[in-house]
C-alpha cells in the first residue's frame, strides 16, 4: 500500500504565503478516515474495498487500477457520504485478470491523497484449510414495521473468521444506530423497531488471515400495514333533560391512526390544529335543543363519519280529565285522552276517598287509556286523577274527577245488641248501626226464638223502619229468648249479629253486654263485660266454664263487677265461658259462649327416653335420640330441642357446649367434632316460644375408639450383644390413647447409607385387659434377637387399639456390636487338696473377625461377691488356683475375646470336700455375768478356716486356776 500527497498552497512565494496563512487555516487537504486493506478472495466470489476521506472542501473519492479509472461490468463503485466515500466491489472474481493493486484517490481544491490495496485470488480447489466458509447464509425475511428482524449467518474457518454485514453493497456500522441495530455474538444481525429504510439486500462477510468469503445475498422486506379508518367505539345517542350535560365518546382506529374531530352541521367543533389522534370526547353542557352531532375520522386512506343524536326531553303534559264510564259497588271504570303528542311510557292513576284524612293510592304501569279501579268500598265517593310518565319522569296530574261507588248489602251486622224486659211479656231491644253499611240503611230485621237450634227461617221476625230501638210483645213469660238482628239496604240483607239471650221475667237482670276476653296468661284468663240494666240491682254473677268441648263444666260465683280473672288453668288449653247476672228476683240469661285458649308456657317435663346410639357413629361423634315430653306437659307447640353436652368429670362450673336448636319434628341429633374415646355428659330439654323446659337426667355416652393419636413415649434402645437389642418405652398420655391399648408393635429394619434395606419386621407385645393401665406410668420392654452383627437398624414403636395402630415413634438408629466368639471349652479339676486347675480350649466355631485375641477368667466362692477377674493372652489356656477353701463351692466363668469384645461365657462349678474347721471361734471380750450365770458371744472362724458349713459349736469351761478338766 502506497500514498502520495500534493499541496498547492505551499508553492506560492513566501510573501504571498504570509498573506494567505489565514485562508490556509480555514481550508484543509483531503485526509483518509477509512483506508482499504489487502484482501484474498476466491475465484468466482466477491470482494469489496472501502475508502473514505475528509477535508475542506469535502473531497471526492474515486477508484483507479494502474492509474486509470476502473471500468468493467464486474467492477462497480458505490459512493456514499456525498462522494467522500466509495466502495469498490468486484463480482465475480476472475484470476489472474482481477489480481492487481487498486488505488483510492481523494482530492479537493486543496490537494489529493492516494492509498492502495492489493487483491489476491485463489482458485476454489486450491484454498488453504482454514479459508472462511459460509455454513449458513441469511434468508429472505419479511418483517412488520416496528417489529424486530434477525438475519442469521454462520461461518467457519481457522482461525475463527470475523463476521461483518453489508446492506446494498455498503458496510453496516451498528455503532451508528444508537443501539437499534446489533450484531450478536453468534454473528447474526438483529434489527429492532424495523423501519422502511431497513429494507434492502443483506450480505454476510466472513474474513480471517486466509481470505474473505461473501454469503449469498438475502432481501429484507419491511411491511407497512395500511388499514382504512374505522370506528371501534361508535358515538351513542342520548336523551337528556333540558339544560342537562352529556359526554359523547368517539374512538377510531386504523393504520396510520386517523385524526378525530366533531362537527355540528357544517361547523367544526374541534380546531384543525388540535385534532386528537384516535379518540375524541365531546363535552356538552347546558343543552336546551335537540341536535345531531357528527364524529369524523380522517387518515390518508379515507374519511368516515358517524352521527350521535342528542334529544332534549321534557316531562309529559297532563292527560285530559278522566271520564267515568261505569261504576259498581267495588269498582270505577274511567277513560281519558293522552294529551301528549309524543308517546309516553305509561300512565299513573291516583285515587282516594273524599274525606279530610284520606291519602291517595297509586296504580302505575298502565299502558292504555282505559282502566277499572277495583277494591273500592261500596257507596263511597272517590276523587280520581291521571298523570303520564316518560323516560324523563312523571308529568303533572290531570284535573280530578269524582265518582261514587254503588250500594251493596251491609258487610257487617248491627252492633251492641241489648234487650231489657219492660213487662211480663214485652222486651225492649236496642242496637247501633253497622260499621260497614255499604249504602243507605233502609231498616232492620229482629229475629227471635225460644229454640235457637232451629234454622233461621223458623225464627220469628220483627221488622223495624228507620230506628235502632224497638219492642217485641206477646212473649211467653219465664221463657228465655235468643235474639239476632240484621240491617238491610235497597240491595239486600246484611249479616246477622251475634245472638243475645233474655229471660222474660220481670226484675231478672238482662244479659251482660260486650262479654269478651281481656288479658290472657298461661294459667289465667281475664273476662270483661258491661252490666245489664236492672231495676232490682245485680247482687252477683254466675260464670260457667269448661275445658275444651267435652270437659266437665265448672261454676264460679262472685259479686257485682265488670271483670273477673279465672286462675288455675292449664297452659295452651282451650276454655269456653258463659256469664249471667243474678238479682234478688233470680238469674238472668247466660251470654253466648266465649272461647279462648291460654297462652303457651315452658314445657313442665323433660324429653323422655334420652339415649345414645352404641357404638357411636364415629370416634368424634355421638348420636343422641329422645322422645318428646308427655303431651300434657308440653304446654304449647314445641319449637324445638336444645342439647347440652360436656366432658364427664369436668368441674361443675365448666360451661357445657350447646347444639344449635334441633327442629321439633326431629327426635335425634348428631354431635360432632368431639374428642375421641371420651365420655360425655348429655342432657336434652324441649322448648316452646316461651322458653326451655327442664333438662333430662344426664346420661353418660362415650365416643368410639380410634387409632392412638400419638406414639409411645421415651423410646430407648440398648445394644445387648452382636445379635440382640433391648427396646423399652412408656405408655401414651391418657388423652392420646383414644381407646384401650391392646398392645404395641415394634418395627425394625436394616439401614444402609441412610436408606432401609428389605421389608420391616414387626414384633408384637399384646396386652391382656388386666395389663392395660389408663395412666401414663406403665413401662414396657422387649428383647429383639436374631440380628446381624455390626449392622445398623432403625427401630420404631407404635401402640394399637381395636381400630388399628397409631403413629410410630421417631426412628431410633442403633448399631449391633461386632460378632464375638462363642463359649470356650472349660474344665476345672482339684489337685492336691486345696489346688484347682482351670483349663480351656478356644471356641469351636470361628470366622472373619472372630479370631481369639485373649481370654477373661472370673472365679471365686459362690457365696462371695464380686468374683476375681483375670485376663490371659490367646496362647494361655491354663491357670492354677491355690488355697481353695474346703467345704466351699467355687464358680469359674471364662470367655474368649475378639476384636469386637468378649463373647459368650462358659461356666463350671467346683465343690471342695469338707473337713473339720481349722480355725476357732473368736470370743467377744464383753460378757454379761451374774451371781450364777455367764453370757458369752463369739464370731465364727475365719472363712478360710471353716472348711465347710458350721453345723454346731462346743463350749468348754472350768474355774480359773482349777486343775479339773473343762466341762462341755
PDB file of N, CA and C in Angstrom, residues 334-401:
ATOM      1  N   UNK A 334    -112.761   4.254  34.249  1.00  0.00           N
ATOM      2  CA  UNK A 334    -112.571   5.579  33.674  1.00  0.00           C
ATOM      3  C   UNK A 334    -111.837   5.450  32.345  1.00  0.00           C
ATOM      4  N   UNK A 335    -112.001   6.488  31.482  1.00  0.00           N
ATOM      5  CA  UNK A 335    -111.198   6.640  30.264  1.00  0.00           C
ATOM      6  C   UNK A 335    -110.688   8.066  30.226  1.00  0.00           C
ATOM      7  N   UNK A 336    -109.641   8.290  29.452  1.00  0.00           N
ATOM      8  CA  UNK A 336    -109.058   9.629  29.339  1.00  0.00           C
ATOM      9  C   UNK A 336    -108.326   9.792  28.020  1.00  0.00           C
ATOM     10  N   UNK A 337    -108.073  11.057  27.677  1.00  0.00           N
ATOM     11  CA  UNK A 337    -107.313  11.390  26.481  1.00  0.00           C
ATOM     12  C   UNK A 337    -105.852  11.572  26.868  1.00  0.00           C
ATOM     13  N   UNK A 338    -104.893  11.092  26.021  1.00  0.00           N
ATOM     14  CA  UNK A 338    -103.466  11.138  26.357  1.00  0.00           C
ATOM     15  C   UNK A 338    -102.994  12.558  26.625  1.00  0.00           C
ATOM     16  N   UNK A 339    -103.362  13.504  25.760  1.00  0.00           N
ATOM     17  CA  UNK A 339    -102.933  14.883  25.946  1.00  0.00           C
ATOM     18  C   UNK A 339    -101.485  15.132  25.598  1.00  0.00           C
ATOM     19  N   UNK A 340    -100.773  14.136  24.983  1.00  0.00           N
ATOM     20  CA  UNK A 340     -99.347  14.280  24.661  1.00  0.00           C
ATOM     21  C   UNK A 340     -99.123  13.889  23.213  1.00  0.00           C
ATOM     22  N   UNK A 341     -98.473  14.782  22.442  1.00  0.00           N
ATOM     23  CA  UNK A 341     -98.173  14.404  21.050  1.00  0.00           C
ATOM     24  C   UNK A 341     -97.105  13.308  20.980  1.00  0.00           C
ATOM     25  N   UNK A 342     -96.149  13.333  21.901  1.00  0.00           N
ATOM     26  CA  UNK A 342     -95.101  12.309  21.915  1.00  0.00           C
ATOM     27  C   UNK A 342     -95.587  11.102  22.710  1.00  0.00           C
ATOM     28  N   UNK A 343     -95.085   9.929  22.342  1.00  0.00           N
ATOM     29  CA  UNK A 343     -95.517   8.747  23.096  1.00  0.00           C
ATOM     30  C   UNK A 343     -95.037   8.822  24.551  1.00  0.00           C
ATOM     31  N   UNK A 344     -95.845   8.235  25.445  1.00  0.00           N
ATOM     32  CA  UNK A 344     -95.482   8.165  26.863  1.00  0.00           C
ATOM     33  C   UNK A 344     -95.185   6.712  27.208  1.00  0.00           C
ATOM     34  N   UNK A 345     -94.423   6.516  28.315  1.00  0.00           N
ATOM     35  CA  UNK A 345     -94.068   5.149  28.721  1.00  0.00           C
ATOM     36  C   UNK A 345     -95.267   4.449  29.337  1.00  0.00           C
ATOM     37  N   UNK A 346     -95.963   5.104  30.233  1.00  0.00           N
ATOM     38  CA  UNK A 346     -97.170   4.533  30.842  1.00  0.00           C
ATOM     39  C   UNK A 346     -97.882   5.645  31.605  1.00  0.00           C
ATOM     40  N   UNK A 347     -99.080   5.285  32.161  1.00  0.00           N
ATOM     41  CA  UNK A 347     -99.885   6.239  32.929  1.00  0.00           C
ATOM     42  C   UNK A 347     -99.954   5.803  34.393  1.00  0.00           C
ATOM     43  N   UNK A 348    -100.210   6.816  35.249  1.00  0.00           N
ATOM     44  CA  UNK A 348    -100.330   6.584  36.681  1.00  0.00           C
ATOM     45  C   UNK A 348    -101.679   7.133  37.128  1.00  0.00           C
ATOM     46  N   UNK A 349    -102.457   6.285  37.830  1.00  0.00           N
ATOM     47  CA  UNK A 349    -103.761   6.712  38.366  1.00  0.00           C
ATOM     48  C   UNK A 349    -103.620   6.891  39.872  1.00  0.00           C
ATOM     49  N   UNK A 350    -104.113   8.008  40.385  1.00  0.00           N
ATOM     50  CA  UNK A 350    -104.157   8.271  41.822  1.00  0.00           C
ATOM     51  C   UNK A 350    -105.607   8.474  42.227  1.00  0.00           C
ATOM     52  N   UNK A 351    -106.015   7.799  43.318  1.00  0.00           N
ATOM     53  CA  UNK A 351    -107.403   7.923  43.775  1.00  0.00           C
ATOM     54  C   UNK A 351    -107.439   7.868  45.298  1.00  0.00           C
ATOM     55  N   UNK A 352    -108.526   8.496  45.854  1.00  0.00           N
ATOM     56  CA  UNK A 352    -108.728   8.475  47.294  1.00  0.00           C
ATOM     57  C   UNK A 352    -110.205   8.743  47.591  1.00  0.00           C
ATOM     58  N   UNK A 353    -110.641   8.219  48.752  1.00  0.00           N
ATOM     59  CA  UNK A 353    -111.998   8.510  49.208  1.00  0.00           C
ATOM     60  C   UNK A 353    -112.072   9.979  49.616  1.00  0.00           C
ATOM     61  N   UNK A 354    -113.209  10.600  49.370  1.00  0.00           N
ATOM     62  CA  UNK A 354    -113.334  12.035  49.677  1.00  0.00           C
ATOM     63  C   UNK A 354    -113.613  12.202  51.173  1.00  0.00           C
ATOM     64  N   UNK A 355    -112.545  12.267  51.914  1.00  0.00           N
ATOM     65  CA  UNK A 355    -112.626  12.543  53.354  1.00  0.00           C
ATOM     66  C   UNK A 355    -111.375  13.313  53.721  1.00  0.00           C
ATOM     67  N   UNK A 356    -111.421  14.110  54.782  1.00  0.00           N
ATOM     68  CA  UNK A 356    -110.300  15.015  55.077  1.00  0.00           C
ATOM     69  C   UNK A 356    -108.965  14.311  55.303  1.00  0.00           C
ATOM     70  N   UNK A 357    -108.996  13.105  55.883  1.00  0.00           N
ATOM     71  CA  UNK A 357    -107.730  12.470  56.265  1.00  0.00           C
ATOM     72  C   UNK A 357    -107.307  11.357  55.315  1.00  0.00           C
ATOM     73  N   UNK A 358    -107.980  11.182  54.218  1.00  0.00           N
ATOM     74  CA  UNK A 358    -107.605  10.086  53.313  1.00  0.00           C
ATOM     75  C   UNK A 358    -106.415  10.487  52.449  1.00  0.00           C
ATOM     76  N   UNK A 359    -105.646   9.491  52.054  1.00  0.00           N
ATOM     77  CA  UNK A 359    -104.466   9.721  51.216  1.00  0.00           C
ATOM     78  C   UNK A 359    -104.639   9.016  49.883  1.00  0.00           C
ATOM     79  N   UNK A 360    -103.949   9.564  48.878  1.00  0.00           N
ATOM     80  CA  UNK A 360    -104.029   8.981  47.543  1.00  0.00           C
ATOM     81  C   UNK A 360    -103.367   7.594  47.522  1.00  0.00           C
ATOM     82  N   UNK A 361    -104.041   6.687  46.816  1.00  0.00           N
ATOM     83  CA  UNK A 361    -103.423   5.407  46.475  1.00  0.00           C
ATOM     84  C   UNK A 361    -103.074   5.448  44.995  1.00  0.00           C
ATOM     85  N   UNK A 362    -102.032   4.671  44.609  1.00  0.00           N
ATOM     86  CA  UNK A 362    -101.472   4.801  43.260  1.00  0.00           C
ATOM     87  C   UNK A 362    -101.531   3.461  42.536  1.00  0.00           C
ATOM     88  N   UNK A 363    -101.881   3.541  41.242  1.00  0.00           N
ATOM     89  CA  UNK A 363    -101.775   2.399  40.329  1.00  0.00           C
ATOM     90  C   UNK A 363    -100.904   2.872  39.175  1.00  0.00           C
ATOM     91  N   UNK A 364     -99.747   2.179  38.944  1.00  0.00           N
ATOM     92  CA  UNK A 364     -98.860   2.612  37.856  1.00  0.00           C
ATOM     93  C   UNK A 364     -98.677   1.490  36.845  1.00  0.00           C
ATOM     94  N   UNK A 365     -97.911   1.794  35.807  1.00  0.00           N
ATOM     95  CA  UNK A 365     -97.647   0.813  34.760  1.00  0.00           C
ATOM     96  C   UNK A 365     -98.823   0.593  33.820  1.00  0.00           C
ATOM     97  N   UNK A 366     -99.758   1.555  33.726  1.00  0.00           N
ATOM     98  CA  UNK A 366    -100.926   1.404  32.863  1.00  0.00           C
ATOM     99  C   UNK A 366    -100.560   1.885  31.463  1.00  0.00           C
ATOM    100  N   UNK A 367    -100.736   1.021  30.470  1.00  0.00           N
ATOM    101  CA  UNK A 367    -100.305   1.359  29.105  1.00  0.00           C
ATOM    102  C   UNK A 367    -101.470   1.677  28.181  1.00  0.00           C
ATOM    103  N   UNK A 368    -102.730   1.647  28.701  1.00  0.00           N
ATOM    104  CA  UNK A 368    -103.888   2.010  27.882  1.00  0.00           C
ATOM    105  C   UNK A 368    -104.545   3.251  28.480  1.00  0.00           C
ATOM    106  N   UNK A 369    -105.532   3.799  27.760  1.00  0.00           N
ATOM    107  CA  UNK A 369    -106.245   4.989  28.263  1.00  0.00           C
ATOM    108  C   UNK A 369    -107.613   4.609  28.823  1.00  0.00           C
ATOM    109  N   UNK A 370    -107.777   3.382  29.260  1.00  0.00           N
ATOM    110  CA  UNK A 370    -108.996   2.916  29.934  1.00  0.00           C
ATOM    111  C   UNK A 370    -108.578   1.985  31.048  1.00  0.00           C
ATOM    112  N   UNK A 371    -109.207   2.152  32.226  1.00  0.00           N
ATOM    113  CA  UNK A 371    -108.783   1.318  33.362  1.00  0.00           C
ATOM    114  C   UNK A 371    -109.935   1.220  34.366  1.00  0.00           C
ATOM    115  N   UNK A 372    -110.057   0.031  34.982  1.00  0.00           N
ATOM    116  CA  UNK A 372    -111.042  -0.189  36.045  1.00  0.00           C
ATOM    117  C   UNK A 372    -110.303  -0.274  37.376  1.00  0.00           C
ATOM    118  N   UNK A 373    -110.684   0.614  38.295  1.00  0.00           N
ATOM    119  CA  UNK A 373    -110.085   0.629  39.627  1.00  0.00           C
ATOM    120  C   UNK A 373    -110.931  -0.253  40.523  1.00  0.00           C
ATOM    121  N   UNK A 374    -110.366  -1.339  41.052  1.00  0.00           N
ATOM    122  CA  UNK A 374    -111.099  -2.275  41.885  1.00  0.00           C
ATOM    123  C   UNK A 374    -110.731  -2.141  43.351  1.00  0.00           C
ATOM    124  N   UNK A 375    -111.398  -2.973  44.175  1.00  0.00           N
ATOM    125  CA  UNK A 375    -111.103  -2.992  45.605  1.00  0.00           C
ATOM    126  C   UNK A 375    -111.591  -1.775  46.344  1.00  0.00           C
ATOM    127  N   UNK A 376    -112.650  -1.117  45.830  1.00  0.00           N
ATOM    128  CA  UNK A 376    -113.157   0.092  46.472  1.00  0.00           C
ATOM    129  C   UNK A 376    -114.264  -0.273  47.471  1.00  0.00           C
ATOM    130  N   UNK A 377    -114.584   0.675  48.320  1.00  0.00           N
ATOM    131  CA  UNK A 377    -115.666   0.479  49.280  1.00  0.00           C
ATOM    132  C   UNK A 377    -116.994   0.857  48.637  1.00  0.00           C
ATOM    133  N   UNK A 378    -118.084   0.102  48.952  1.00  0.00           N
ATOM    134  CA  UNK A 378    -119.395   0.450  48.377  1.00  0.00           C
ATOM    135  C   UNK A 378    -119.898   1.796  48.913  1.00  0.00           C
ATOM    136  N   UNK A 379    -120.686   2.421  48.082  1.00  0.00           N
ATOM    137  CA  UNK A 379    -121.381   3.667  48.469  1.00  0.00           C
ATOM    138  C   UNK A 379    -120.401   4.713  49.016  1.00  0.00           C
ATOM    139  N   UNK A 380    -119.245   4.839  48.347  1.00  0.00           N
ATOM    140  CA  UNK A 380    -118.212   5.788  48.792  1.00  0.00           C
ATOM    141  C   UNK A 380    -117.838   6.678  47.623  1.00  0.00           C
ATOM    142  N   UNK A 381    -117.680   7.970  47.879  1.00  0.00           N
ATOM    143  CA  UNK A 381    -117.312   8.919  46.835  1.00  0.00           C
ATOM    144  C   UNK A 381    -115.787   9.010  46.762  1.00  0.00           C
ATOM    145  N   UNK A 382    -115.249   8.911  45.543  1.00  0.00           N
ATOM    146  CA  UNK A 382    -113.808   8.907  45.317  1.00  0.00           C
ATOM    147  C   UNK A 382    -113.407  10.064  44.402  1.00  0.00           C
ATOM    148  N   UNK A 383    -112.161  10.538  44.591  1.00  0.00           N
ATOM    149  CA  UNK A 383    -111.543  11.536  43.720  1.00  0.00           C
ATOM    150  C   UNK A 383    -110.452  10.821  42.936  1.00  0.00           C
ATOM    151  N   UNK A 384    -110.465  10.984  41.589  1.00  0.00           N
ATOM    152  CA  UNK A 384    -109.549  10.226  40.723  1.00  0.00           C
ATOM    153  C   UNK A 384    -108.853  11.193  39.787  1.00  0.00           C
ATOM    154  N   UNK A 385    -107.544  11.014  39.579  1.00  0.00           N
ATOM    155  CA  UNK A 385    -106.778  11.819  38.618  1.00  0.00           C
ATOM    156  C   UNK A 385    -105.729  10.927  37.949  1.00  0.00           C
ATOM    157  N   UNK A 386    -105.246  11.371  36.756  1.00  0.00           N
ATOM    158  CA  UNK A 386    -104.312  10.572  35.945  1.00  0.00           C
ATOM    159  C   UNK A 386    -103.123  11.443  35.568  1.00  0.00           C
ATOM    160  N   UNK A 387    -101.921  10.860  35.542  1.00  0.00           N
ATOM    161  CA  UNK A 387    -100.719  11.546  35.053  1.00  0.00           C
ATOM    162  C   UNK A 387     -99.954  10.596  34.140  1.00  0.00           C
ATOM    163  N   UNK A 388     -99.123  11.188  33.242  1.00  0.00           N
ATOM    164  CA  UNK A 388     -98.334  10.406  32.291  1.00  0.00           C
ATOM    165  C   UNK A 388     -96.883  10.330  32.760  1.00  0.00           C
ATOM    166  N   UNK A 389     -96.186   9.270  32.309  1.00  0.00           N
ATOM    167  CA  UNK A 389     -94.780   9.041  32.682  1.00  0.00           C
ATOM    168  C   UNK A 389     -93.993   8.714  31.430  1.00  0.00           C
ATOM    169  N   UNK A 390     -92.852   9.433  31.228  1.00  0.00           N
ATOM    170  CA  UNK A 390     -91.944   9.077  30.135  1.00  0.00           C
ATOM    171  C   UNK A 390     -90.552   8.841  30.688  1.00  0.00           C
ATOM    172  N   UNK A 391     -89.546   8.793  29.799  1.00  0.00           N
ATOM    173  CA  UNK A 391     -88.187   8.457  30.243  1.00  0.00           C
ATOM    174  C   UNK A 391     -87.594   9.518  31.155  1.00  0.00           C
ATOM    175  N   UNK A 392     -88.191  10.737  31.129  1.00  0.00           N
ATOM    176  CA  UNK A 392     -87.674  11.795  31.987  1.00  0.00           C
ATOM    177  C   UNK A 392     -88.287  11.712  33.378  1.00  0.00           C
ATOM    178  N   UNK A 393     -89.543  11.347  33.448  1.00  0.00           N
ATOM    179  CA  UNK A 393     -90.189  11.270  34.743  1.00  0.00           C
ATOM    180  C   UNK A 393     -91.690  11.406  34.630  1.00  0.00           C
ATOM    181  N   UNK A 394     -92.331  11.689  35.770  1.00  0.00           N
ATOM    182  CA  UNK A 394     -93.786  11.788  35.845  1.00  0.00           C
ATOM    183  C   UNK A 394     -94.223  13.241  35.650  1.00  0.00           C
ATOM    184  N   UNK A 395     -95.220  13.404  34.740  1.00  0.00           N
ATOM    185  CA  UNK A 395     -95.729  14.742  34.464  1.00  0.00           C
ATOM    186  C   UNK A 395     -96.803  15.157  35.474  1.00  0.00           C
ATOM    187  N   UNK A 396     -97.345  16.338  35.317  1.00  0.00           N
ATOM    188  CA  UNK A 396     -98.383  16.822  36.239  1.00  0.00           C
ATOM    189  C   UNK A 396     -99.679  16.040  36.052  1.00  0.00           C
ATOM    190  N   UNK A 397    -100.514  15.969  37.121  1.00  0.00           N
ATOM    191  CA  UNK A 397    -101.760  15.187  37.013  1.00  0.00           C
ATOM    192  C   UNK A 397    -102.831  15.953  36.249  1.00  0.00           C
ATOM    193  N   UNK A 398    -103.819  15.193  35.782  1.00  0.00           N
ATOM    194  CA  UNK A 398    -104.972  15.779  35.103  1.00  0.00           C
ATOM    195  C   UNK A 398    -105.895  16.426  36.140  1.00  0.00           C
ATOM    196  N   UNK A 399    -106.929  17.091  35.634  1.00  0.00           N
ATOM    197  CA  UNK A 399    -107.976  17.563  36.544  1.00  0.00           C
ATOM    198  C   UNK A 399    -108.665  16.349  37.149  1.00  0.00           C
ATOM    199  N   UNK A 400    -109.056  16.419  38.449  1.00  0.00           N
ATOM    200  CA  UNK A 400    -109.670  15.237  39.063  1.00  0.00           C
ATOM    201  C   UNK A 400    -111.122  15.071  38.625  1.00  0.00           C
ATOM    202  N   UNK A 401    -111.597  13.827  38.723  1.00  0.00           N
ATOM    203  CA  UNK A 401    -112.991  13.511  38.510  1.00  0.00           C
ATOM    204  C   UNK A 401    -113.497  12.817  39.771  1.00  0.00           C
TER     205      UNK A 401
END
